[in-house]
PDB file of C-alpha atoms in Angstrom:
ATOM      1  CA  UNK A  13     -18.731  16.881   5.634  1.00 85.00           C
ATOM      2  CA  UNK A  14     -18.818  17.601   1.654  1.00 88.00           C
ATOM      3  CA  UNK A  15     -19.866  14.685  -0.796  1.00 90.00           C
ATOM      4  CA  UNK A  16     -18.425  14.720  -4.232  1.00 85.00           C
ATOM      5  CA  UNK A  17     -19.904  12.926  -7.096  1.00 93.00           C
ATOM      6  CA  UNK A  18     -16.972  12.196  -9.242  1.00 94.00           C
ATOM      7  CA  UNK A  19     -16.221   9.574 -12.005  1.00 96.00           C
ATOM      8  CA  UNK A  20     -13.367   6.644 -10.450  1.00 96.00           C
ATOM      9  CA  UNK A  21     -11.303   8.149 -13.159  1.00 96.00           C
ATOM     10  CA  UNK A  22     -11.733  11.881 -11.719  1.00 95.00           C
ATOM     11  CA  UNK A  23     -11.229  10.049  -8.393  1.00 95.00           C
ATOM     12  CA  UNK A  24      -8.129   8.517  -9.235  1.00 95.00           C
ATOM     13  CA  UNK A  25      -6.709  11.424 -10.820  1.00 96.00           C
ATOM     14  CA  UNK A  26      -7.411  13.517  -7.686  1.00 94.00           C
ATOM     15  CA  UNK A  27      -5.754  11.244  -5.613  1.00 93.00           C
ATOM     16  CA  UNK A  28      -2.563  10.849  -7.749  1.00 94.00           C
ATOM     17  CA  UNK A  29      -2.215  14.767  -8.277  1.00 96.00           C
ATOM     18  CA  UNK A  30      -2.724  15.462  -4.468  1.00 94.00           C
ATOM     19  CA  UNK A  31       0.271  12.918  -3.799  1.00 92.00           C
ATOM     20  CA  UNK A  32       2.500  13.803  -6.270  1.00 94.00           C
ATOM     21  CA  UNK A  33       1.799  17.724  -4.492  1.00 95.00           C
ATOM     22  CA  UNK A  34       3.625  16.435  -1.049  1.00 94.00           C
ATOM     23  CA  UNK A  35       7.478  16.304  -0.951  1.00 96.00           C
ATOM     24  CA  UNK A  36       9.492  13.474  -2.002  1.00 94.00           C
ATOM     25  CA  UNK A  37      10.113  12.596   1.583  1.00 96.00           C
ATOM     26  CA  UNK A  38       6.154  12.865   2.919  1.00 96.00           C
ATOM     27  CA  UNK A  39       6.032  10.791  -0.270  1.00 94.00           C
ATOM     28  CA  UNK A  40       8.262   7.872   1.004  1.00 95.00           C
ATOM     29  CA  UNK A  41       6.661   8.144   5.143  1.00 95.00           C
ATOM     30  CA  UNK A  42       3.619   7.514   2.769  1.00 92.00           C
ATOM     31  CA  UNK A  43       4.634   4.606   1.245  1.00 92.00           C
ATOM     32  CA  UNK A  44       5.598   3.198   4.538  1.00 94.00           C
ATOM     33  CA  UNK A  45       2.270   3.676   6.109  1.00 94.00           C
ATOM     34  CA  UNK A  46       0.702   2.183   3.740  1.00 91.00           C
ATOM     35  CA  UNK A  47       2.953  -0.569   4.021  1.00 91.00           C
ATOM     36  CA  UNK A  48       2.305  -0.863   7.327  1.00 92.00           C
ATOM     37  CA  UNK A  49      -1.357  -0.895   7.299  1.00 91.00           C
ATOM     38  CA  UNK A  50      -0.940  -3.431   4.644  1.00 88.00           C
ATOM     39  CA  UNK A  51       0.411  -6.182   7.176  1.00 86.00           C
ATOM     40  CA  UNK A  52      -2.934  -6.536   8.902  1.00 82.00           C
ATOM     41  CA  UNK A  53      -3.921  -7.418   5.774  1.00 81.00           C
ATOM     42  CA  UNK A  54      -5.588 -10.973   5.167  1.00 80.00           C
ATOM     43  CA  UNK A  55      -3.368 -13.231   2.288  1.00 77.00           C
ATOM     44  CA  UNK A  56      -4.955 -16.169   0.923  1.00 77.00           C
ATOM     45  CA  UNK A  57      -0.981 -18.007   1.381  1.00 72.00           C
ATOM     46  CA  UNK A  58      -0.211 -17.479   4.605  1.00 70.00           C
ATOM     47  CA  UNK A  59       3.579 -19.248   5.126  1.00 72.00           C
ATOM     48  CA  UNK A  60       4.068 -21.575   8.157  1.00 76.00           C
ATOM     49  CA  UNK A  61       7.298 -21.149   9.841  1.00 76.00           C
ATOM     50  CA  UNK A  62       8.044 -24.627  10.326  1.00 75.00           C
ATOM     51  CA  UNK A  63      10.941 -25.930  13.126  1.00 77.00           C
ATOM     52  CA  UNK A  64      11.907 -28.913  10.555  1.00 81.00           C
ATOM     53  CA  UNK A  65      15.435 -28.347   9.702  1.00 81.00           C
ATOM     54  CA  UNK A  66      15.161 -28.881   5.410  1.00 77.00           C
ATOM     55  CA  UNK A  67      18.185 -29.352   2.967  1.00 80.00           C
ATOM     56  CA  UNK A  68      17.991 -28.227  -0.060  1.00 83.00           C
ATOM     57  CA  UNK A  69      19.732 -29.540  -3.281  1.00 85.00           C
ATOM     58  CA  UNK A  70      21.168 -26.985  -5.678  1.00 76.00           C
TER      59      UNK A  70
END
């Protein structure tokens, strides 16, 4: 295992580069993983189904 000592900008720029190096579709099955990881993700607003039936005026 190699440690890097690298300023967040470096970081960040490493990170965009090697993404923008995959295809356009690894690109997108990335942005879907990440989406998925990102719904065992705590929220602070977490929205309660409810059974109530509610009208709303428009």
């Amino acid at each position: 295992m190699k440690l890097y000592f690298q300023t967040k900008e470096e970081s960040n720029k490493k990170q965009i580069d090697d993404f923008l190096k995959l295809s356009k579709s690894e690109r997108f099955y990335s942005f879907l993983r990440l989406m998925e990881k990102l719904q065992g993700f705590p929220i602070k607003n977490k929205v309660e189904k409810s059974t109530n039936f509610i009208l709303k005026k428009t």
